[in-house]
Amino acid sequence: EHLETLEVASDRNLDDPRFPVQWVVRASDYRGCAGQVASGILRPGDEVVVLPAGERTTIERIETFDGPLEAAFPPMSVTVLLADDLDAGRGTVLSSPDDPPPAARRLDARLCWMADAPARPGGRYVLKHTTRRVRARIESLDAILDVQRLEDVPGPEELALNDIGRVHLDLAAPVMAEPYARNRVTGAFILVDETTNATVAAGMVLTAYEDPGPPTGPHSPHVVWHEPALPRRERWAVLGLRGATVWLTG
């Protein structure tokens, strides 16, 4: 009975506008981004950035089946029309440009393992985050939770059914993730077994990293990762340009 009386709406983040695009509604002279507001408040005229591309535009109008809106907030499902024709399809996120989430390629996360087959380092899965699906690899198992003492025990060899542990994930493509403590929508994800299509884990993001990090898998011992002095986004902002690496071998 107590659970039925708990107020959960107060946990919603109304400060950071986040709108994962679920579907693009098209007609001859109409193109809208449909989805559910994850956090923050969206209004016509607001400037937004389309992630992960980083292109900026403004909200032209916000619509529902019942007509236009002056503002949209969680958990409303709406269609957002942008002032410019940008590539904002399923899996992209509309965000405030002032403090956007990182386009993360690495995650520190806490997993609740839900499969009979245990989780081990090197395991490959599909990570579903908001409306985006990317391939993910368990790079390391950092700790397992001792549920009796509620303490992390470092160095587990695997996570068995119902175990809760802290892991590091490498992603094949970026996701717009941020810590669960800040945003309960963009900070949550699930892992799916590609073979069986079964959900094997539910996860909460602890830290999201934009930089790709050290190389994983087989690579030359002469390829050594050096942590940058500045995070990639800050470095790009200072230089006024985006960087890339072209690797030629053979």
PDB file of C-alpha atoms in Angstrom:
ATOM      1  CA  GLU A   1       0.000   0.000   0.000  1.00  0.00           C
ATOM      2  CA  HIS A   2       2.862   2.372   0.771  1.00  0.00           C
ATOM      3  CA  LEU A   3       4.290   1.965  -2.751  1.00  0.00           C
ATOM      4  CA  GLU A   4       0.971   3.057  -4.245  1.00  0.00           C
ATOM      5  CA  THR A   5       1.204   6.396  -2.429  1.00  0.00           C
ATOM      6  CA  LEU A   6       4.786   7.295  -3.423  1.00  0.00           C
ATOM      7  CA  GLU A   7       5.163  10.373  -5.606  1.00  0.00           C
ATOM      8  CA  VAL A   8       7.311   9.566  -8.651  1.00  0.00           C
ATOM      9  CA  ALA A   9       6.604  12.571 -10.883  1.00  0.00           C
ATOM     10  CA  SER A  10       8.989  14.699  -8.801  1.00  0.00           C
ATOM     11  CA  ASP A  11      11.881  12.538 -10.042  1.00  0.00           C
ATOM     12  CA  ARG A  12      11.421  13.774 -13.615  1.00  0.00           C
ATOM     13  CA  ASN A  13      14.204  15.980 -14.941  1.00  0.00           C
ATOM     14  CA  LEU A  14      12.632  19.228 -16.174  1.00  0.00           C
ATOM     15  CA  ASP A  15      15.941  21.077 -16.581  1.00  0.00           C
ATOM     16  CA  ASP A  16      17.652  19.249 -19.474  1.00  0.00           C
ATOM     17  CA  PRO A  17      15.618  19.076 -22.717  1.00  0.00           C
ATOM     18  CA  ARG A  18      16.029  15.613 -24.293  1.00  0.00           C
ATOM     19  CA  PHE A  19      13.808  14.281 -27.069  1.00  0.00           C
ATOM     20  CA  PRO A  20      14.747  10.866 -28.560  1.00  0.00           C
ATOM     21  CA  VAL A  21      13.271  10.646 -32.060  1.00  0.00           C
ATOM     22  CA  GLN A  22      11.214   7.491 -32.469  1.00  0.00           C
ATOM     23  CA  TRP A  23       9.650   8.055 -35.888  1.00  0.00           C
ATOM     24  CA  VAL A  24       9.717  10.564 -38.754  1.00  0.00           C
ATOM     25  CA  VAL A  25       6.270  11.610 -39.977  1.00  0.00           C
ATOM     26  CA  ARG A  26       6.412  12.553 -43.657  1.00  0.00           C
ATOM     27  CA  ALA A  27       3.969  14.030 -46.165  1.00  0.00           C
ATOM     28  CA  SER A  28       4.378  16.108 -49.308  1.00  0.00           C
ATOM     29  CA  ASP A  29       4.980  19.328 -47.372  1.00  0.00           C
ATOM     30  CA  TYR A  30       5.357  17.962 -43.840  1.00  0.00           C
ATOM     31  CA  ARG A  31       8.264  16.440 -41.907  1.00  0.00           C
ATOM     32  CA  GLY A  32       7.987  15.970 -38.168  1.00  0.00           C
ATOM     33  CA  CYS A  33       9.976  14.103 -35.525  1.00  0.00           C
ATOM     34  CA  ALA A  34       7.684  11.981 -33.356  1.00  0.00           C
ATOM     35  CA  GLY A  35       8.571  10.623 -29.946  1.00  0.00           C
ATOM     36  CA  GLN A  36       8.222  10.966 -26.196  1.00  0.00           C
ATOM     37  CA  VAL A  37       9.810  13.815 -24.260  1.00  0.00           C
ATOM     38  CA  ALA A  38      12.451  12.241 -22.020  1.00  0.00           C
ATOM     39  CA  SER A  39      13.258  15.313 -19.935  1.00  0.00           C
ATOM     40  CA  GLY A  40      13.156  19.086 -19.914  1.00  0.00           C
ATOM     41  CA  ILE A  41      10.597  21.370 -21.533  1.00  0.00           C
ATOM     42  CA  LEU A  42      10.379  21.987 -25.293  1.00  0.00           C
ATOM     43  CA  ARG A  43       8.834  25.149 -26.731  1.00  0.00           C
ATOM     44  CA  PRO A  44       8.449  26.564 -30.262  1.00  0.00           C
ATOM     45  CA  GLY A  45      11.371  28.876 -30.985  1.00  0.00           C
ATOM     46  CA  ASP A  46      13.816  26.974 -28.765  1.00  0.00           C
ATOM     47  CA  GLU A  47      17.224  26.245 -30.263  1.00  0.00           C
ATOM     48  CA  VAL A  48      18.110  22.560 -30.332  1.00  0.00           C
ATOM     49  CA  VAL A  49      21.015  20.429 -31.481  1.00  0.00           C
ATOM     50  CA  VAL A  50      20.509  17.140 -33.346  1.00  0.00           C
ATOM     51  CA  LEU A  51      22.768  14.448 -31.898  1.00  0.00           C
ATOM     52  CA  PRO A  52      25.056  12.744 -32.668  1.00  0.00           C
ATOM     53  CA  ALA A  53      25.596  14.901 -35.809  1.00  0.00           C
ATOM     54  CA  GLY A  54      25.732  18.141 -33.818  1.00  0.00           C
ATOM     55  CA  GLU A  55      23.675  20.223 -36.267  1.00  0.00           C
ATOM     56  CA  ARG A  56      21.721  23.149 -34.812  1.00  0.00           C
ATOM     57  CA  THR A  57      18.253  24.380 -35.641  1.00  0.00           C
ATOM     58  CA  THR A  58      15.147  25.724 -33.897  1.00  0.00           C
ATOM     59  CA  ILE A  59      11.774  24.204 -33.082  1.00  0.00           C
ATOM     60  CA  GLU A  60       9.189  25.586 -35.505  1.00  0.00           C
ATOM     61  CA  ARG A  61       6.173  24.055 -33.774  1.00  0.00           C
ATOM     62  CA  ILE A  62       5.046  21.174 -31.573  1.00  0.00           C
ATOM     63  CA  GLU A  63       1.938  19.173 -32.434  1.00  0.00           C
ATOM     64  CA  THR A  64      -0.271  16.409 -31.100  1.00  0.00           C
ATOM     65  CA  PHE A  65      -3.385  14.729 -32.487  1.00  0.00           C
ATOM     66  CA  ASP A  66      -5.426  17.388 -30.689  1.00  0.00           C
ATOM     67  CA  GLY A  67      -3.504  20.316 -32.189  1.00  0.00           C
ATOM     68  CA  PRO A  68      -0.442  22.506 -31.574  1.00  0.00           C
ATOM     69  CA  LEU A  69       1.171  22.984 -28.149  1.00  0.00           C
ATOM     70  CA  GLU A  70       2.940  25.904 -26.532  1.00  0.00           C
ATOM     71  CA  ALA A  71       5.156  23.536 -24.523  1.00  0.00           C
ATOM     72  CA  ALA A  72       5.877  19.819 -24.166  1.00  0.00           C
ATOM     73  CA  PHE A  73       7.266  18.052 -21.106  1.00  0.00           C
ATOM     74  CA  PRO A  74       7.738  14.454 -19.865  1.00  0.00           C
ATOM     75  CA  PRO A  75       6.142  12.034 -20.500  1.00  0.00           C
ATOM     76  CA  MET A  76       4.182  13.637 -23.360  1.00  0.00           C
ATOM     77  CA  SER A  77       4.243  12.033 -26.832  1.00  0.00           C
ATOM     78  CA  VAL A  78       4.431  14.750 -29.476  1.00  0.00           C
ATOM     79  CA  THR A  79       5.609  15.582 -32.984  1.00  0.00           C
ATOM     80  CA  VAL A  80       8.314  18.249 -33.242  1.00  0.00           C
ATOM     81  CA  LEU A  81       8.710  20.186 -36.498  1.00  0.00           C
ATOM     82  CA  LEU A  82      12.112  21.773 -37.065  1.00  0.00           C
ATOM     83  CA  ALA A  83      12.870  25.006 -38.897  1.00  0.00           C
ATOM     84  CA  ASP A  84      15.514  23.313 -41.080  1.00  0.00           C
ATOM     85  CA  ASP A  85      15.487  20.067 -43.056  1.00  0.00           C
ATOM     86  CA  LEU A  86      18.088  18.111 -41.081  1.00  0.00           C
ATOM     87  CA  ASP A  87      18.832  14.411 -40.805  1.00  0.00           C
ATOM     88  CA  ALA A  88      16.901  13.852 -37.582  1.00  0.00           C
ATOM     89  CA  GLY A  89      15.727  10.247 -37.913  1.00  0.00           C
ATOM     90  CA  ARG A  90      15.006   7.417 -35.511  1.00  0.00           C
ATOM     91  CA  GLY A  91      17.773   7.058 -32.950  1.00  0.00           C
ATOM     92  CA  THR A  92      18.800  10.706 -32.968  1.00  0.00           C
ATOM     93  CA  VAL A  93      18.193  12.997 -30.001  1.00  0.00           C
ATOM     94  CA  LEU A  94      17.061  16.623 -29.933  1.00  0.00           C
ATOM     95  CA  SER A  95      18.764  18.397 -27.057  1.00  0.00           C
ATOM     96  CA  SER A  96      19.419  21.832 -25.684  1.00  0.00           C
ATOM     97  CA  PRO A  97      22.742  23.058 -27.148  1.00  0.00           C
ATOM     98  CA  ASP A  98      23.797  24.537 -23.794  1.00  0.00           C
ATOM     99  CA  ASP A  99      24.551  21.231 -22.052  1.00  0.00           C
ATOM    100  CA  PRO A 100      23.942  18.307 -24.413  1.00  0.00           C
ATOM    101  CA  PRO A 101      24.593  14.701 -23.409  1.00  0.00           C
ATOM    102  CA  PRO A 102      27.844  13.188 -24.667  1.00  0.00           C
ATOM    103  CA  ALA A 103      27.827  11.040 -27.790  1.00  0.00           C
ATOM    104  CA  ALA A 104      29.307   8.220 -25.735  1.00  0.00           C
ATOM    105  CA  ARG A 105      31.386   5.352 -27.131  1.00  0.00           C
ATOM    106  CA  ARG A 106      32.214   3.889 -23.698  1.00  0.00           C
ATOM    107  CA  LEU A 107      30.085   3.397 -20.615  1.00  0.00           C
ATOM    108  CA  ASP A 108      30.711   2.551 -16.986  1.00  0.00           C
ATOM    109  CA  ALA A 109      27.436   0.995 -15.886  1.00  0.00           C
ATOM    110  CA  ARG A 110      25.731  -1.080 -13.246  1.00  0.00           C
ATOM    111  CA  LEU A 111      24.036  -4.182 -14.652  1.00  0.00           C
ATOM    112  CA  CYS A 112      21.377  -6.483 -13.271  1.00  0.00           C
ATOM    113  CA  TRP A 113      22.016  -9.766 -15.087  1.00  0.00           C
ATOM    114  CA  MET A 114      18.808 -11.544 -16.148  1.00  0.00           C
ATOM    115  CA  ALA A 115      19.983 -14.519 -18.220  1.00  0.00           C
ATOM    116  CA  ASP A 116      20.888 -18.101 -17.350  1.00  0.00           C
ATOM    117  CA  ALA A 117      24.113 -17.853 -19.355  1.00  0.00           C
ATOM    118  CA  PRO A 118      26.557 -15.737 -17.313  1.00  0.00           C
ATOM    119  CA  ALA A 119      28.092 -12.442 -18.395  1.00  0.00           C
ATOM    120  CA  ARG A 120      31.810 -12.622 -19.049  1.00  0.00           C
ATOM    121  CA  PRO A 121      34.398 -10.182 -20.416  1.00  0.00           C
ATOM    122  CA  GLY A 122      34.314 -10.185 -24.203  1.00  0.00           C
ATOM    123  CA  GLY A 123      30.581 -10.912 -24.419  1.00  0.00           C
ATOM    124  CA  ARG A 124      28.863  -9.151 -27.325  1.00  0.00           C
ATOM    125  CA  TYR A 125      25.282  -7.924 -27.244  1.00  0.00           C
ATOM    126  CA  VAL A 126      22.929  -5.305 -28.678  1.00  0.00           C
ATOM    127  CA  LEU A 127      22.489  -2.298 -26.427  1.00  0.00           C
ATOM    128  CA  LYS A 128      19.087  -0.621 -26.652  1.00  0.00           C
ATOM    129  CA  HIS A 129      19.144   2.934 -25.353  1.00  0.00           C
ATOM    130  CA  THR A 130      16.027   5.116 -25.787  1.00  0.00           C
ATOM    131  CA  THR A 131      15.230   4.654 -29.510  1.00  0.00           C
ATOM    132  CA  ARG A 132      18.760   3.699 -30.542  1.00  0.00           C
ATOM    133  CA  ARG A 133      20.291   0.224 -30.931  1.00  0.00           C
ATOM    134  CA  VAL A 134      24.063  -0.328 -31.143  1.00  0.00           C
ATOM    135  CA  ARG A 135      26.393  -3.285 -30.731  1.00  0.00           C
ATOM    136  CA  ALA A 136      28.180  -3.459 -27.392  1.00  0.00           C
ATOM    137  CA  ARG A 137      31.025  -5.483 -25.912  1.00  0.00           C
ATOM    138  CA  ILE A 138      31.662  -6.150 -22.228  1.00  0.00           C
ATOM    139  CA  GLU A 139      35.226  -4.934 -21.924  1.00  0.00           C
ATOM    140  CA  SER A 140      35.574  -5.718 -18.217  1.00  0.00           C
ATOM    141  CA  LEU A 141      33.678  -6.836 -15.115  1.00  0.00           C
ATOM    142  CA  ASP A 142      34.836  -4.382 -12.469  1.00  0.00           C
ATOM    143  CA  ALA A 143      32.834  -5.410  -9.394  1.00  0.00           C
ATOM    144  CA  ILE A 144      29.921  -7.494  -8.134  1.00  0.00           C
ATOM    145  CA  LEU A 145      27.502  -6.284  -5.467  1.00  0.00           C
ATOM    146  CA  ASP A 146      27.440  -8.197  -2.199  1.00  0.00           C
ATOM    147  CA  VAL A 147      23.727  -7.936  -1.472  1.00  0.00           C
ATOM    148  CA  GLN A 148      24.215  -8.858   2.193  1.00  0.00           C
ATOM    149  CA  ARG A 149      26.597  -5.999   2.954  1.00  0.00           C
ATOM    150  CA  LEU A 150      25.629  -3.767  -0.014  1.00  0.00           C
ATOM    151  CA  GLU A 151      29.289  -3.418  -0.954  1.00  0.00           C
ATOM    152  CA  ASP A 152      31.078  -3.831  -4.276  1.00  0.00           C
ATOM    153  CA  VAL A 153      33.520  -6.736  -4.411  1.00  0.00           C
ATOM    154  CA  PRO A 154      36.122  -6.159  -7.152  1.00  0.00           C
ATOM    155  CA  GLY A 155      37.326  -8.626  -9.780  1.00  0.00           C
ATOM    156  CA  PRO A 156      34.461 -11.062 -10.475  1.00  0.00           C
ATOM    157  CA  GLU A 157      35.033 -13.623 -13.217  1.00  0.00           C
ATOM    158  CA  GLU A 158      31.376 -13.559 -14.289  1.00  0.00           C
ATOM    159  CA  LEU A 159      27.893 -12.292 -13.454  1.00  0.00           C
ATOM    160  CA  ALA A 160      25.347 -15.073 -12.908  1.00  0.00           C
ATOM    161  CA  LEU A 161      21.548 -14.869 -12.992  1.00  0.00           C
ATOM    162  CA  ASN A 162      20.260 -12.043 -10.724  1.00  0.00           C
ATOM    163  CA  ASP A 163      23.772 -10.773  -9.967  1.00  0.00           C
ATOM    164  CA  ILE A 164      24.289  -7.002  -9.909  1.00  0.00           C
ATOM    165  CA  GLY A 165      27.660  -5.742 -11.021  1.00  0.00           C
ATOM    166  CA  ARG A 166      29.662  -2.806 -12.294  1.00  0.00           C
ATOM    167  CA  VAL A 167      30.960  -3.205 -15.864  1.00  0.00           C
ATOM    168  CA  HIS A 168      32.704  -1.298 -18.611  1.00  0.00           C
ATOM    169  CA  LEU A 169      31.106  -1.405 -22.079  1.00  0.00           C
ATOM    170  CA  ASP A 170      32.616  -0.507 -25.455  1.00  0.00           C
ATOM    171  CA  LEU A 171      30.123   0.532 -28.135  1.00  0.00           C
ATOM    172  CA  ALA A 172      30.324   0.215 -31.912  1.00  0.00           C
ATOM    173  CA  ALA A 173      28.414   3.494 -32.367  1.00  0.00           C
ATOM    174  CA  PRO A 174      27.651   6.410 -30.051  1.00  0.00           C
ATOM    175  CA  VAL A 175      24.644   6.710 -27.765  1.00  0.00           C
ATOM    176  CA  MET A 176      23.508   9.961 -26.155  1.00  0.00           C
ATOM    177  CA  ALA A 177      23.781   8.705 -22.600  1.00  0.00           C
ATOM    178  CA  GLU A 178      24.321  10.401 -19.266  1.00  0.00           C
ATOM    179  CA  PRO A 179      24.387   9.203 -15.655  1.00  0.00           C
ATOM    180  CA  TYR A 180      21.170   7.661 -14.359  1.00  0.00           C
ATOM    181  CA  ALA A 181      21.387   9.901 -11.299  1.00  0.00           C
ATOM    182  CA  ARG A 182      20.929  12.887 -13.616  1.00  0.00           C
ATOM    183  CA  ASN A 183      18.434  11.516 -16.111  1.00  0.00           C
ATOM    184  CA  ARG A 184      16.442   8.317 -15.583  1.00  0.00           C
ATOM    185  CA  VAL A 185      15.598   7.977 -19.298  1.00  0.00           C
ATOM    186  CA  THR A 186      18.914   8.691 -21.021  1.00  0.00           C
ATOM    187  CA  GLY A 187      20.704   6.944 -18.146  1.00  0.00           C
ATOM    188  CA  ALA A 188      18.962   3.578 -18.633  1.00  0.00           C
ATOM    189  CA  PHE A 189      19.428   0.795 -21.193  1.00  0.00           C
ATOM    190  CA  ILE A 190      19.014  -2.931 -21.768  1.00  0.00           C
ATOM    191  CA  LEU A 191      21.283  -5.545 -23.328  1.00  0.00           C
ATOM    192  CA  VAL A 192      19.802  -7.986 -25.844  1.00  0.00           C
ATOM    193  CA  ASP A 193      21.179 -11.320 -27.071  1.00  0.00           C
ATOM    194  CA  GLU A 194      21.342 -11.057 -30.867  1.00  0.00           C
ATOM    195  CA  THR A 195      20.843 -14.784 -31.356  1.00  0.00           C
ATOM    196  CA  THR A 196      17.752 -15.287 -29.201  1.00  0.00           C
ATOM    197  CA  ASN A 197      16.482 -11.687 -29.070  1.00  0.00           C
ATOM    198  CA  ALA A 198      16.127 -12.141 -25.304  1.00  0.00           C
ATOM    199  CA  THR A 199      16.805  -9.310 -22.866  1.00  0.00           C
ATOM    200  CA  VAL A 200      19.814 -10.409 -20.805  1.00  0.00           C
ATOM    201  CA  ALA A 201      20.425  -7.350 -18.625  1.00  0.00           C
ATOM    202  CA  ALA A 202      19.056  -4.013 -17.478  1.00  0.00           C
ATOM    203  CA  GLY A 203      21.579  -1.279 -16.892  1.00  0.00           C
ATOM    204  CA  MET A 204      22.084   2.143 -15.359  1.00  0.00           C
ATOM    205  CA  VAL A 205      24.792   4.466 -16.680  1.00  0.00           C
ATOM    206  CA  LEU A 206      27.363   5.593 -14.118  1.00  0.00           C
ATOM    207  CA  THR A 207      29.734   7.461 -16.461  1.00  0.00           C
ATOM    208  CA  ALA A 208      29.603   8.097 -20.216  1.00  0.00           C
ATOM    209  CA  TYR A 209      32.789   8.758 -22.205  1.00  0.00           C
ATOM    210  CA  GLU A 210      32.939  10.493 -25.578  1.00  0.00           C
ATOM    211  CA  ASP A 211      36.531   9.519 -26.354  1.00  0.00           C
ATOM    212  CA  PRO A 212      36.826   6.003 -27.831  1.00  0.00           C
ATOM    213  CA  GLY A 213      39.477   4.944 -25.335  1.00  0.00           C
ATOM    214  CA  PRO A 214      42.169   2.287 -25.702  1.00  0.00           C
ATOM    215  CA  PRO A 215      41.912  -0.101 -28.672  1.00  0.00           C
ATOM    216  CA  THR A 216      40.076  -3.333 -27.954  1.00  0.00           C
ATOM    217  CA  GLY A 217      40.579  -6.711 -29.564  1.00  0.00           C
ATOM    218  CA  PRO A 218      43.694  -7.738 -31.523  1.00  0.00           C
ATOM    219  CA  HIS A 219      46.008  -4.807 -32.227  1.00  0.00           C
ATOM    220  CA  SER A 220      49.692  -3.981 -32.494  1.00  0.00           C
ATOM    221  CA  PRO A 221      51.491  -3.615 -29.158  1.00  0.00           C
ATOM    222  CA  HIS A 222      52.937  -0.392 -30.573  1.00  0.00           C
ATOM    223  CA  VAL A 223      49.461   1.186 -30.634  1.00  0.00           C
ATOM    224  CA  VAL A 224      49.274   2.867 -27.229  1.00  0.00           C
ATOM    225  CA  TRP A 225      46.335   4.938 -25.995  1.00  0.00           C
ATOM    226  CA  HIS A 226      47.083   8.273 -24.320  1.00  0.00           C
ATOM    227  CA  GLU A 227      44.340   9.953 -22.347  1.00  0.00           C
ATOM    228  CA  PRO A 228      43.745  13.428 -23.831  1.00  0.00           C
ATOM    229  CA  ALA A 229      44.393  16.529 -21.764  1.00  0.00           C
ATOM    230  CA  LEU A 230      40.979  17.825 -22.823  1.00  0.00           C
ATOM    231  CA  PRO A 231      37.812  15.835 -23.524  1.00  0.00           C
ATOM    232  CA  ARG A 232      37.080  15.651 -27.238  1.00  0.00           C
ATOM    233  CA  ARG A 233      34.111  18.035 -27.146  1.00  0.00           C
ATOM    234  CA  GLU A 234      36.071  20.701 -25.255  1.00  0.00           C
ATOM    235  CA  ARG A 235      39.031  20.323 -27.621  1.00  0.00           C
ATOM    236  CA  TRP A 236      36.800  20.730 -30.670  1.00  0.00           C
ATOM    237  CA  ALA A 237      35.193  23.822 -29.133  1.00  0.00           C
ATOM    238  CA  VAL A 238      38.578  25.448 -28.453  1.00  0.00           C
ATOM    239  CA  LEU A 239      39.908  24.721 -31.960  1.00  0.00           C
ATOM    240  CA  GLY A 240      36.649  25.527 -33.714  1.00  0.00           C
ATOM    241  CA  LEU A 241      36.718  22.309 -35.753  1.00  0.00           C
ATOM    242  CA  ARG A 242      36.035  18.584 -35.486  1.00  0.00           C
ATOM    243  CA  GLY A 243      38.878  16.086 -35.654  1.00  0.00           C
ATOM    244  CA  ALA A 244      39.207  12.679 -37.281  1.00  0.00           C
ATOM    245  CA  THR A 245      41.847   9.982 -37.775  1.00  0.00           C
ATOM    246  CA  VAL A 246      42.701   8.311 -41.080  1.00  0.00           C
ATOM    247  CA  TRP A 247      44.578   5.042 -40.474  1.00  0.00           C
ATOM    248  CA  LEU A 248      46.536   3.587 -43.404  1.00  0.00           C
ATOM    249  CA  THR A 249      48.127   0.141 -43.113  1.00  0.00           C
ATOM    250  CA  GLY A 250      49.880  -2.268 -45.434  1.00  0.00           C
TER     251      GLY A 250
END
